[in-house]
C-alpha cells in the first residue's frame, strides 16, 4: 500500500490510463514525481519531471534516490527494444547484464527480475489498482452474455481456461477462440495486432477475444488493459465480444468502453 505522506514515483509508458492515474493522484493530493519513458509517454497527460531515454534507463535509481523516492507505480505500455538496437550507457549496461539471460524470453521473467532489482534497492512497487479502482473490469456487465446469445456460460469458462493454458507459455495475454479451440494467439506486437490478424481469417462460427493475465505475471507492473480502441478494433474485425479477468484487467475510459460494447451487442464477461 502507498504511503500518502511520501512522494510517489510514477514510471509511465503509453496509454490513456496514465492520465487517469495522474488525475487520481491529484484528487487525493498525493505528491508525485513523473518519470516518462521517452517516445512512449504522452506529455499532454501531465508534464513529466524526468524524461528517461531507453538507453539510459539504468540511471533511474540515481534520480529516485535524489528525490528521496521509495515507492513507485509502473503503468502504461513500454515496447521492449530489440537487444541489438540498445546503445546503453555504462550504468544501463550493468543492469542489462542482469537481465540478459531472460531478455529474449517471455515478458514475465524479465519483469520479475526488474521487480527484484527494485526490491533490492528498497523501493516499494505499488499496485496501480489501489489508485484505479474505478478502472477495473468487474462483473457489472456480465448480464450482457444473456443478451448476446452467441455463447453459453459453459463455453465462456472453457475459453477462459484455454487462455490461461496459453498464458503458461509466457508468449502473450490474448487469444482468439473459435469453436472450443485457439485460432490465433498474441505475439510481441500486442492485442491490437492480434485482432487485425483476425480480419484476414474466414470463420463461420462466433469468435471471441480472451484477454487474461499469465500465471506468472507480476500484476503490480504488467496489468492487462482494454479500452475504446480495443472495442472499436473488435467491432471492425467482426469478433463477437471479449472475455476478461475480473479485477485483474484495467479499462481505459470505462464509460465509453462499455457504451460501445452495449451499443454493438458484443459479449462481455469477466471471470
PDB file of C-alpha atoms in Angstrom:
ATOM      1  CA  UNK A   1       0.000   0.000   0.000  1.00  0.00           C
ATOM      2  CA  UNK A   2       1.239   3.500  -0.874  1.00  0.00           C
ATOM      3  CA  UNK A   3       2.283   5.982   1.813  1.00  0.00           C
ATOM      4  CA  UNK A   4       0.371   9.231   1.241  1.00  0.00           C
ATOM      5  CA  UNK A   5       2.939  11.377   3.050  1.00  0.00           C
ATOM      6  CA  UNK A   6       5.770  10.253   0.789  1.00  0.00           C
ATOM      7  CA  UNK A   7       6.463  11.178  -2.834  1.00  0.00           C
ATOM      8  CA  UNK A   8       5.104   8.582  -5.254  1.00  0.00           C
ATOM      9  CA  UNK A   9       7.197   7.944  -8.349  1.00  0.00           C
ATOM     10  CA  UNK A  10       5.118   7.302 -11.480  1.00  0.00           C
ATOM     11  CA  UNK A  11       7.051   5.390 -14.144  1.00  0.00           C
ATOM     12  CA  UNK A  12       4.862   5.831 -17.201  1.00  0.00           C
ATOM     13  CA  UNK A  13       4.651   4.477 -20.727  1.00  0.00           C
ATOM     14  CA  UNK A  14       1.895   4.601 -23.354  1.00  0.00           C
ATOM     15  CA  UNK A  15      -1.839   4.756 -22.757  1.00  0.00           C
ATOM     16  CA  UNK A  16      -4.712   6.990 -21.687  1.00  0.00           C
ATOM     17  CA  UNK A  17      -4.828   5.111 -18.366  1.00  0.00           C
ATOM     18  CA  UNK A  18      -1.687   7.039 -17.336  1.00  0.00           C
ATOM     19  CA  UNK A  19      -3.679  10.298 -17.496  1.00  0.00           C
ATOM     20  CA  UNK A  20      -6.326   8.788 -15.218  1.00  0.00           C
ATOM     21  CA  UNK A  21      -3.671   7.769 -12.702  1.00  0.00           C
ATOM     22  CA  UNK A  22      -2.160  11.269 -12.649  1.00  0.00           C
ATOM     23  CA  UNK A  23      -5.590  12.853 -12.173  1.00  0.00           C
ATOM     24  CA  UNK A  24      -6.467  10.432  -9.364  1.00  0.00           C
ATOM     25  CA  UNK A  25      -3.216  11.280  -7.585  1.00  0.00           C
ATOM     26  CA  UNK A  26      -4.064  14.980  -7.836  1.00  0.00           C
ATOM     27  CA  UNK A  27      -7.559  14.376  -6.429  1.00  0.00           C
ATOM     28  CA  UNK A  28      -6.071  12.501  -3.479  1.00  0.00           C
ATOM     29  CA  UNK A  29      -3.395  15.187  -3.055  1.00  0.00           C
ATOM     30  CA  UNK A  30      -0.595  12.679  -3.499  1.00  0.00           C
ATOM     31  CA  UNK A  31       2.712  14.304  -4.373  1.00  0.00           C
ATOM     32  CA  UNK A  32       4.125  12.636  -7.461  1.00  0.00           C
ATOM     33  CA  UNK A  33       7.308  12.584  -9.495  1.00  0.00           C
ATOM     34  CA  UNK A  34       6.547  11.620 -13.100  1.00  0.00           C
ATOM     35  CA  UNK A  35       9.206   9.638 -14.918  1.00  0.00           C
ATOM     36  CA  UNK A  36       8.303   9.406 -18.588  1.00  0.00           C
ATOM     37  CA  UNK A  37       9.855   6.753 -20.802  1.00  0.00           C
ATOM     38  CA  UNK A  38      10.933   8.658 -23.912  1.00  0.00           C
ATOM     39  CA  UNK A  39       8.889   8.037 -27.090  1.00  0.00           C
ATOM     40  CA  UNK A  40       6.234   6.208 -25.073  1.00  0.00           C
ATOM     41  CA  UNK A  41       4.549   8.566 -22.620  1.00  0.00           C
ATOM     42  CA  UNK A  42       2.224  11.327 -23.882  1.00  0.00           C
ATOM     43  CA  UNK A  43       3.314  14.530 -22.122  1.00  0.00           C
ATOM     44  CA  UNK A  44      -0.135  16.072 -22.713  1.00  0.00           C
ATOM     45  CA  UNK A  45      -1.406  13.870 -19.874  1.00  0.00           C
ATOM     46  CA  UNK A  46       0.846  15.590 -17.360  1.00  0.00           C
ATOM     47  CA  UNK A  47       4.196  17.337 -17.536  1.00  0.00           C
ATOM     48  CA  UNK A  48       6.942  14.841 -16.714  1.00  0.00           C
ATOM     49  CA  UNK A  49       9.520  15.675 -14.066  1.00  0.00           C
ATOM     50  CA  UNK A  50      12.012  13.475 -15.876  1.00  0.00           C
ATOM     51  CA  UNK A  51      12.167  12.036 -19.391  1.00  0.00           C
ATOM     52  CA  UNK A  52      14.248   8.884 -19.434  1.00  0.00           C
ATOM     53  CA  UNK A  53      15.781   7.519 -22.605  1.00  0.00           C
ATOM     54  CA  UNK A  54      15.664   3.729 -23.060  1.00  0.00           C
ATOM     55  CA  UNK A  55      19.453   3.669 -23.483  1.00  0.00           C
ATOM     56  CA  UNK A  56      19.903   5.378 -20.110  1.00  0.00           C
ATOM     57  CA  UNK A  57      17.116   3.687 -18.191  1.00  0.00           C
ATOM     58  CA  UNK A  58      19.541   2.197 -15.669  1.00  0.00           C
ATOM     59  CA  UNK A  59      20.042   5.693 -14.239  1.00  0.00           C
ATOM     60  CA  UNK A  60      16.529   5.656 -12.810  1.00  0.00           C
ATOM     61  CA  UNK A  61      17.770   4.677  -9.344  1.00  0.00           C
ATOM     62  CA  UNK A  62      20.056   7.708  -9.195  1.00  0.00           C
ATOM     63  CA  UNK A  63      17.081  10.005  -9.831  1.00  0.00           C
ATOM     64  CA  UNK A  64      14.821   8.165  -7.390  1.00  0.00           C
ATOM     65  CA  UNK A  65      17.447   8.477  -4.678  1.00  0.00           C
ATOM     66  CA  UNK A  66      17.944  12.190  -5.406  1.00  0.00           C
ATOM     67  CA  UNK A  67      14.207  12.768  -4.908  1.00  0.00           C
ATOM     68  CA  UNK A  68      14.071  10.505  -1.832  1.00  0.00           C
ATOM     69  CA  UNK A  69      11.505   8.276  -3.560  1.00  0.00           C
ATOM     70  CA  UNK A  70      10.953   4.853  -2.009  1.00  0.00           C
ATOM     71  CA  UNK A  71       7.642   3.931  -3.685  1.00  0.00           C
ATOM     72  CA  UNK A  72       6.762   3.748  -7.376  1.00  0.00           C
ATOM     73  CA  UNK A  73       3.942   2.758  -9.695  1.00  0.00           C
ATOM     74  CA  UNK A  74       4.566   1.299 -13.141  1.00  0.00           C
ATOM     75  CA  UNK A  75       1.844   1.985 -15.695  1.00  0.00           C
ATOM     76  CA  UNK A  76       1.493   2.104 -19.457  1.00  0.00           C
ATOM     77  CA  UNK A  77       2.869   0.080 -22.303  1.00  0.00           C
ATOM     78  CA  UNK A  78       6.619   0.118 -22.920  1.00  0.00           C
ATOM     79  CA  UNK A  79       7.792  -1.630 -26.060  1.00  0.00           C
ATOM     80  CA  UNK A  80      10.813  -3.783 -25.395  1.00  0.00           C
ATOM     81  CA  UNK A  81      13.642  -2.839 -27.730  1.00  0.00           C
ATOM     82  CA  UNK A  82      15.485  -5.481 -29.670  1.00  0.00           C
ATOM     83  CA  UNK A  83      18.703  -6.186 -27.812  1.00  0.00           C
ATOM     84  CA  UNK A  84      20.926  -5.253 -30.757  1.00  0.00           C
ATOM     85  CA  UNK A  85      19.208  -1.850 -31.049  1.00  0.00           C
ATOM     86  CA  UNK A  86      20.048  -0.761 -27.499  1.00  0.00           C
ATOM     87  CA  UNK A  87      23.030   1.572 -27.085  1.00  0.00           C
ATOM     88  CA  UNK A  88      23.276   1.564 -23.293  1.00  0.00           C
ATOM     89  CA  UNK A  89      25.420   3.818 -21.175  1.00  0.00           C
ATOM     90  CA  UNK A  90      27.657   2.110 -18.619  1.00  0.00           C
ATOM     91  CA  UNK A  91      25.099   2.003 -15.764  1.00  0.00           C
ATOM     92  CA  UNK A  92      22.342   0.680 -18.029  1.00  0.00           C
ATOM     93  CA  UNK A  93      24.742  -1.924 -19.401  1.00  0.00           C
ATOM     94  CA  UNK A  94      25.369  -3.233 -15.874  1.00  0.00           C
ATOM     95  CA  UNK A  95      21.646  -3.700 -15.259  1.00  0.00           C
ATOM     96  CA  UNK A  96      21.104  -5.108 -18.734  1.00  0.00           C
ATOM     97  CA  UNK A  97      23.688  -7.780 -17.931  1.00  0.00           C
ATOM     98  CA  UNK A  98      21.455  -8.927 -15.049  1.00  0.00           C
ATOM     99  CA  UNK A  99      18.547  -9.320 -17.477  1.00  0.00           C
ATOM    100  CA  UNK A 100      20.496 -10.719 -20.408  1.00  0.00           C
ATOM    101  CA  UNK A 101      19.681 -14.401 -19.905  1.00  0.00           C
ATOM    102  CA  UNK A 102      15.917 -13.749 -19.944  1.00  0.00           C
ATOM    103  CA  UNK A 103      15.781 -10.709 -22.218  1.00  0.00           C
ATOM    104  CA  UNK A 104      14.573 -12.535 -25.319  1.00  0.00           C
ATOM    105  CA  UNK A 105      12.262 -14.856 -23.417  1.00  0.00           C
ATOM    106  CA  UNK A 106       8.728 -14.121 -22.236  1.00  0.00           C
ATOM    107  CA  UNK A 107       7.986 -10.777 -20.585  1.00  0.00           C
ATOM    108  CA  UNK A 108       7.027 -12.318 -17.227  1.00  0.00           C
ATOM    109  CA  UNK A 109      10.573 -13.458 -16.466  1.00  0.00           C
ATOM    110  CA  UNK A 110      12.229 -10.159 -17.298  1.00  0.00           C
ATOM    111  CA  UNK A 111       9.564  -8.164 -15.419  1.00  0.00           C
ATOM    112  CA  UNK A 112      10.066 -10.385 -12.390  1.00  0.00           C
ATOM    113  CA  UNK A 113      13.817  -9.691 -12.476  1.00  0.00           C
ATOM    114  CA  UNK A 114      13.190  -5.941 -12.769  1.00  0.00           C
ATOM    115  CA  UNK A 115      10.879  -6.141  -9.743  1.00  0.00           C
ATOM    116  CA  UNK A 116      13.598  -7.919  -7.754  1.00  0.00           C
ATOM    117  CA  UNK A 117      16.096  -5.166  -8.582  1.00  0.00           C
ATOM    118  CA  UNK A 118      13.690  -2.518  -7.259  1.00  0.00           C
ATOM    119  CA  UNK A 119      13.020  -4.548  -4.112  1.00  0.00           C
ATOM    120  CA  UNK A 120      16.758  -4.958  -3.538  1.00  0.00           C
ATOM    121  CA  UNK A 121      17.068  -1.173  -3.804  1.00  0.00           C
ATOM    122  CA  UNK A 122      14.357  -0.947  -1.101  1.00  0.00           C
ATOM    123  CA  UNK A 123      11.878   0.677  -3.468  1.00  0.00           C
ATOM    124  CA  UNK A 124       8.311  -0.471  -2.920  1.00  0.00           C
ATOM    125  CA  UNK A 125       6.327  -1.245  -6.082  1.00  0.00           C
ATOM    126  CA  UNK A 126       2.718  -0.165  -5.571  1.00  0.00           C
ATOM    127  CA  UNK A 127      -0.121  -1.989  -7.304  1.00  0.00           C
ATOM    128  CA  UNK A 128      -1.753   0.605  -9.627  1.00  0.00           C
ATOM    129  CA  UNK A 129      -5.158  -0.900  -8.849  1.00  0.00           C
ATOM    130  CA  UNK A 130      -5.006   0.887  -5.482  1.00  0.00           C
ATOM    131  CA  UNK A 131      -5.474   4.190  -7.312  1.00  0.00           C
ATOM    132  CA  UNK A 132      -7.503   2.935 -10.284  1.00  0.00           C
ATOM    133  CA  UNK A 133     -10.407   1.159  -8.604  1.00  0.00           C
ATOM    134  CA  UNK A 134     -12.933   2.718 -10.996  1.00  0.00           C
ATOM    135  CA  UNK A 135     -10.922   1.451 -13.962  1.00  0.00           C
ATOM    136  CA  UNK A 136     -11.084  -2.258 -13.214  1.00  0.00           C
ATOM    137  CA  UNK A 137     -13.114  -4.725 -15.229  1.00  0.00           C
ATOM    138  CA  UNK A 138     -15.620  -6.419 -12.957  1.00  0.00           C
ATOM    139  CA  UNK A 139     -18.812  -8.446 -13.213  1.00  0.00           C
ATOM    140  CA  UNK A 140     -21.186  -5.467 -13.504  1.00  0.00           C
ATOM    141  CA  UNK A 141     -21.862  -6.083 -17.200  1.00  0.00           C
ATOM    142  CA  UNK A 142     -21.739  -9.883 -17.156  1.00  0.00           C
ATOM    143  CA  UNK A 143     -25.507  -9.945 -17.779  1.00  0.00           C
ATOM    144  CA  UNK A 144     -24.738  -8.984 -21.394  1.00  0.00           C
ATOM    145  CA  UNK A 145     -23.831 -12.585 -22.220  1.00  0.00           C
ATOM    146  CA  UNK A 146     -27.518 -13.495 -21.908  1.00  0.00           C
ATOM    147  CA  UNK A 147     -28.458 -10.820 -24.445  1.00  0.00           C
ATOM    148  CA  UNK A 148     -25.646 -11.759 -26.828  1.00  0.00           C
ATOM    149  CA  UNK A 149     -26.939 -15.321 -27.408  1.00  0.00           C
ATOM    150  CA  UNK A 150     -23.793 -16.422 -29.278  1.00  0.00           C
ATOM    151  CA  UNK A 151     -22.174 -18.377 -26.448  1.00  0.00           C
ATOM    152  CA  UNK A 152     -23.063 -20.319 -23.316  1.00  0.00           C
ATOM    153  CA  UNK A 153     -21.610 -19.734 -19.866  1.00  0.00           C
ATOM    154  CA  UNK A 154     -20.014 -23.192 -20.044  1.00  0.00           C
ATOM    155  CA  UNK A 155     -18.150 -22.186 -23.201  1.00  0.00           C
ATOM    156  CA  UNK A 156     -17.104 -18.856 -21.699  1.00  0.00           C
ATOM    157  CA  UNK A 157     -15.444 -20.694 -18.811  1.00  0.00           C
ATOM    158  CA  UNK A 158     -13.784 -23.143 -21.209  1.00  0.00           C
ATOM    159  CA  UNK A 159     -12.423 -20.304 -23.367  1.00  0.00           C
ATOM    160  CA  UNK A 160     -11.066 -18.649 -20.239  1.00  0.00           C
ATOM    161  CA  UNK A 161      -9.333 -21.903 -19.310  1.00  0.00           C
ATOM    162  CA  UNK A 162      -7.789 -22.164 -22.793  1.00  0.00           C
ATOM    163  CA  UNK A 163      -6.416 -18.629 -22.492  1.00  0.00           C
ATOM    164  CA  UNK A 164      -4.899 -19.424 -19.090  1.00  0.00           C
ATOM    165  CA  UNK A 165      -3.249 -22.526 -20.509  1.00  0.00           C
ATOM    166  CA  UNK A 166      -1.776 -20.463 -23.332  1.00  0.00           C
ATOM    167  CA  UNK A 167      -0.522 -17.966 -20.752  1.00  0.00           C
ATOM    168  CA  UNK A 168       1.735 -20.616 -19.234  1.00  0.00           C
ATOM    169  CA  UNK A 169       3.911 -20.296 -22.360  1.00  0.00           C
ATOM    170  CA  UNK A 170       4.566 -16.624 -21.449  1.00  0.00           C
ATOM    171  CA  UNK A 171       4.026 -15.529 -25.053  1.00  0.00           C
ATOM    172  CA  UNK A 172       1.119 -13.121 -24.599  1.00  0.00           C
ATOM    173  CA  UNK A 173      -2.062 -12.213 -22.720  1.00  0.00           C
ATOM    174  CA  UNK A 174      -4.622 -12.578 -25.510  1.00  0.00           C
ATOM    175  CA  UNK A 175      -6.042 -15.288 -27.724  1.00  0.00           C
ATOM    176  CA  UNK A 176      -8.895 -15.509 -30.196  1.00  0.00           C
ATOM    177  CA  UNK A 177     -11.021 -18.587 -29.603  1.00  0.00           C
ATOM    178  CA  UNK A 178     -13.450 -20.190 -32.053  1.00  0.00           C
ATOM    179  CA  UNK A 179     -15.451 -23.376 -31.539  1.00  0.00           C
ATOM    180  CA  UNK A 180     -13.525 -24.569 -28.463  1.00  0.00           C
ATOM    181  CA  UNK A 181     -10.023 -24.036 -29.847  1.00  0.00           C
ATOM    182  CA  UNK A 182      -7.477 -21.216 -30.035  1.00  0.00           C
ATOM    183  CA  UNK A 183      -7.485 -19.854 -33.572  1.00  0.00           C
ATOM    184  CA  UNK A 184      -4.910 -17.078 -33.101  1.00  0.00           C
ATOM    185  CA  UNK A 185      -2.631 -16.030 -30.260  1.00  0.00           C
ATOM    186  CA  UNK A 186      -0.882 -12.811 -29.321  1.00  0.00           C
ATOM    187  CA  UNK A 187       2.775 -12.212 -30.089  1.00  0.00           C
ATOM    188  CA  UNK A 188       5.156  -9.388 -29.221  1.00  0.00           C
ATOM    189  CA  UNK A 189       3.144  -6.976 -31.400  1.00  0.00           C
ATOM    190  CA  UNK A 190       0.250  -6.978 -28.944  1.00  0.00           C
ATOM    191  CA  UNK A 191      -3.520  -7.339 -28.788  1.00  0.00           C
ATOM    192  CA  UNK A 192      -4.445  -4.759 -31.437  1.00  0.00           C
ATOM    193  CA  UNK A 193      -2.260  -6.553 -33.978  1.00  0.00           C
ATOM    194  CA  UNK A 194      -3.800  -9.887 -32.972  1.00  0.00           C
ATOM    195  CA  UNK A 195      -7.282  -8.515 -33.734  1.00  0.00           C
ATOM    196  CA  UNK A 196      -6.026  -7.131 -37.053  1.00  0.00           C
ATOM    197  CA  UNK A 197      -4.740 -10.598 -37.983  1.00  0.00           C
ATOM    198  CA  UNK A 198      -8.240 -11.973 -37.380  1.00  0.00           C
ATOM    199  CA  UNK A 199      -9.608  -9.793 -40.199  1.00  0.00           C
ATOM    200  CA  UNK A 200      -7.630 -11.937 -42.656  1.00  0.00           C
ATOM    201  CA  UNK A 201      -9.214 -15.176 -41.446  1.00  0.00           C
ATOM    202  CA  UNK A 202     -12.588 -16.505 -42.555  1.00  0.00           C
ATOM    203  CA  UNK A 203     -14.656 -18.278 -39.901  1.00  0.00           C
ATOM    204  CA  UNK A 204     -18.322 -19.236 -39.778  1.00  0.00           C
ATOM    205  CA  UNK A 205     -18.588 -19.735 -36.008  1.00  0.00           C
ATOM    206  CA  UNK A 206     -18.699 -16.926 -33.387  1.00  0.00           C
ATOM    207  CA  UNK A 207     -15.197 -15.808 -32.369  1.00  0.00           C
ATOM    208  CA  UNK A 208     -14.095 -14.123 -29.143  1.00  0.00           C
ATOM    209  CA  UNK A 209     -11.107 -12.248 -27.821  1.00  0.00           C
ATOM    210  CA  UNK A 210      -9.991 -13.632 -24.455  1.00  0.00           C
ATOM    211  CA  UNK A 211      -7.543 -11.420 -22.551  1.00  0.00           C
ATOM    212  CA  UNK A 212      -6.228 -12.657 -19.200  1.00  0.00           C
ATOM    213  CA  UNK A 213      -3.157 -12.409 -17.013  1.00  0.00           C
ATOM    214  CA  UNK A 214      -0.464 -15.018 -17.424  1.00  0.00           C
ATOM    215  CA  UNK A 215       0.015 -17.398 -14.451  1.00  0.00           C
ATOM    216  CA  UNK A 216       3.462 -15.954 -13.582  1.00  0.00           C
ATOM    217  CA  UNK A 217       2.613 -12.352 -14.455  1.00  0.00           C
ATOM    218  CA  UNK A 218       3.552  -9.608 -11.997  1.00  0.00           C
ATOM    219  CA  UNK A 219       0.323  -7.614 -11.827  1.00  0.00           C
ATOM    220  CA  UNK A 220       1.991  -4.733  -9.998  1.00  0.00           C
ATOM    221  CA  UNK A 221       3.933  -3.952 -13.171  1.00  0.00           C
ATOM    222  CA  UNK A 222       2.047  -5.542 -16.039  1.00  0.00           C
ATOM    223  CA  UNK A 223      -1.767  -5.497 -15.921  1.00  0.00           C
ATOM    224  CA  UNK A 224      -3.861  -6.487 -18.954  1.00  0.00           C
ATOM    225  CA  UNK A 225      -5.649  -3.413 -20.308  1.00  0.00           C
ATOM    226  CA  UNK A 226      -8.590  -2.793 -22.620  1.00  0.00           C
ATOM    227  CA  UNK A 227     -10.272   0.416 -23.768  1.00  0.00           C
ATOM    228  CA  UNK A 228     -12.304   2.065 -26.528  1.00  0.00           C
ATOM    229  CA  UNK A 229      -9.603   1.297 -29.108  1.00  0.00           C
ATOM    230  CA  UNK A 230      -9.777  -2.402 -28.220  1.00  0.00           C
ATOM    231  CA  UNK A 231     -13.565  -2.419 -28.620  1.00  0.00           C
ATOM    232  CA  UNK A 232     -13.523  -0.479 -31.905  1.00  0.00           C
ATOM    233  CA  UNK A 233     -10.982  -2.958 -33.264  1.00  0.00           C
ATOM    234  CA  UNK A 234     -13.215  -5.844 -32.144  1.00  0.00           C
ATOM    235  CA  UNK A 235     -16.216  -4.258 -33.879  1.00  0.00           C
ATOM    236  CA  UNK A 236     -14.308  -3.635 -37.115  1.00  0.00           C
ATOM    237  CA  UNK A 237     -12.835  -7.130 -37.134  1.00  0.00           C
ATOM    238  CA  UNK A 238     -16.144  -8.966 -36.800  1.00  0.00           C
ATOM    239  CA  UNK A 239     -15.329 -10.568 -33.453  1.00  0.00           C
ATOM    240  CA  UNK A 240     -18.372 -11.280 -31.276  1.00  0.00           C
ATOM    241  CA  UNK A 241     -17.002  -9.937 -27.995  1.00  0.00           C
ATOM    242  CA  UNK A 242     -14.451 -10.412 -25.282  1.00  0.00           C
ATOM    243  CA  UNK A 243     -13.795 -12.340 -22.083  1.00  0.00           C
ATOM    244  CA  UNK A 244     -11.580 -10.778 -19.412  1.00  0.00           C
ATOM    245  CA  UNK A 245     -10.358 -11.466 -15.904  1.00  0.00           C
ATOM    246  CA  UNK A 246     -12.353  -9.989 -13.030  1.00  0.00           C
ATOM    247  CA  UNK A 247     -10.440  -7.285 -11.079  1.00  0.00           C
ATOM    248  CA  UNK A 248      -7.241  -8.118 -12.976  1.00  0.00           C
ATOM    249  CA  UNK A 249      -7.891  -6.086 -16.136  1.00  0.00           C
ATOM    250  CA  UNK A 250      -7.691  -2.312 -16.412  1.00  0.00           C
ATOM    251  CA  UNK A 251     -10.146  -0.436 -18.621  1.00  0.00           C
ATOM    252  CA  UNK A 252      -9.409   2.949 -20.146  1.00  0.00           C
ATOM    253  CA  UNK A 253     -12.399   5.317 -20.288  1.00  0.00           C
ATOM    254  CA  UNK A 254     -14.909   2.810 -18.817  1.00  0.00           C
ATOM    255  CA  UNK A 255     -17.960   4.896 -19.788  1.00  0.00           C
ATOM    256  CA  UNK A 256     -17.148   4.915 -23.498  1.00  0.00           C
ATOM    257  CA  UNK A 257     -15.770   1.375 -23.482  1.00  0.00           C
ATOM    258  CA  UNK A 258     -18.939  -0.197 -22.081  1.00  0.00           C
ATOM    259  CA  UNK A 259     -21.192   2.037 -24.181  1.00  0.00           C
ATOM    260  CA  UNK A 260     -19.507   0.674 -27.312  1.00  0.00           C
ATOM    261  CA  UNK A 261     -19.898  -2.880 -26.013  1.00  0.00           C
ATOM    262  CA  UNK A 262     -23.628  -2.434 -25.300  1.00  0.00           C
ATOM    263  CA  UNK A 263     -24.438  -0.420 -28.437  1.00  0.00           C
ATOM    264  CA  UNK A 264     -22.879  -3.074 -30.646  1.00  0.00           C
ATOM    265  CA  UNK A 265     -24.357  -6.077 -28.814  1.00  0.00           C
ATOM    266  CA  UNK A 266     -20.944  -7.524 -28.035  1.00  0.00           C
ATOM    267  CA  UNK A 267     -20.337 -10.205 -25.461  1.00  0.00           C
ATOM    268  CA  UNK A 268     -18.572  -9.011 -22.329  1.00  0.00           C
ATOM    269  CA  UNK A 269     -17.828 -11.364 -19.465  1.00  0.00           C
ATOM    270  CA  UNK A 270     -15.418 -11.046 -16.537  1.00  0.00           C
ATOM    271  CA  UNK A 271     -14.352 -14.209 -14.709  1.00  0.00           C
TER     272      UNK A 271
END
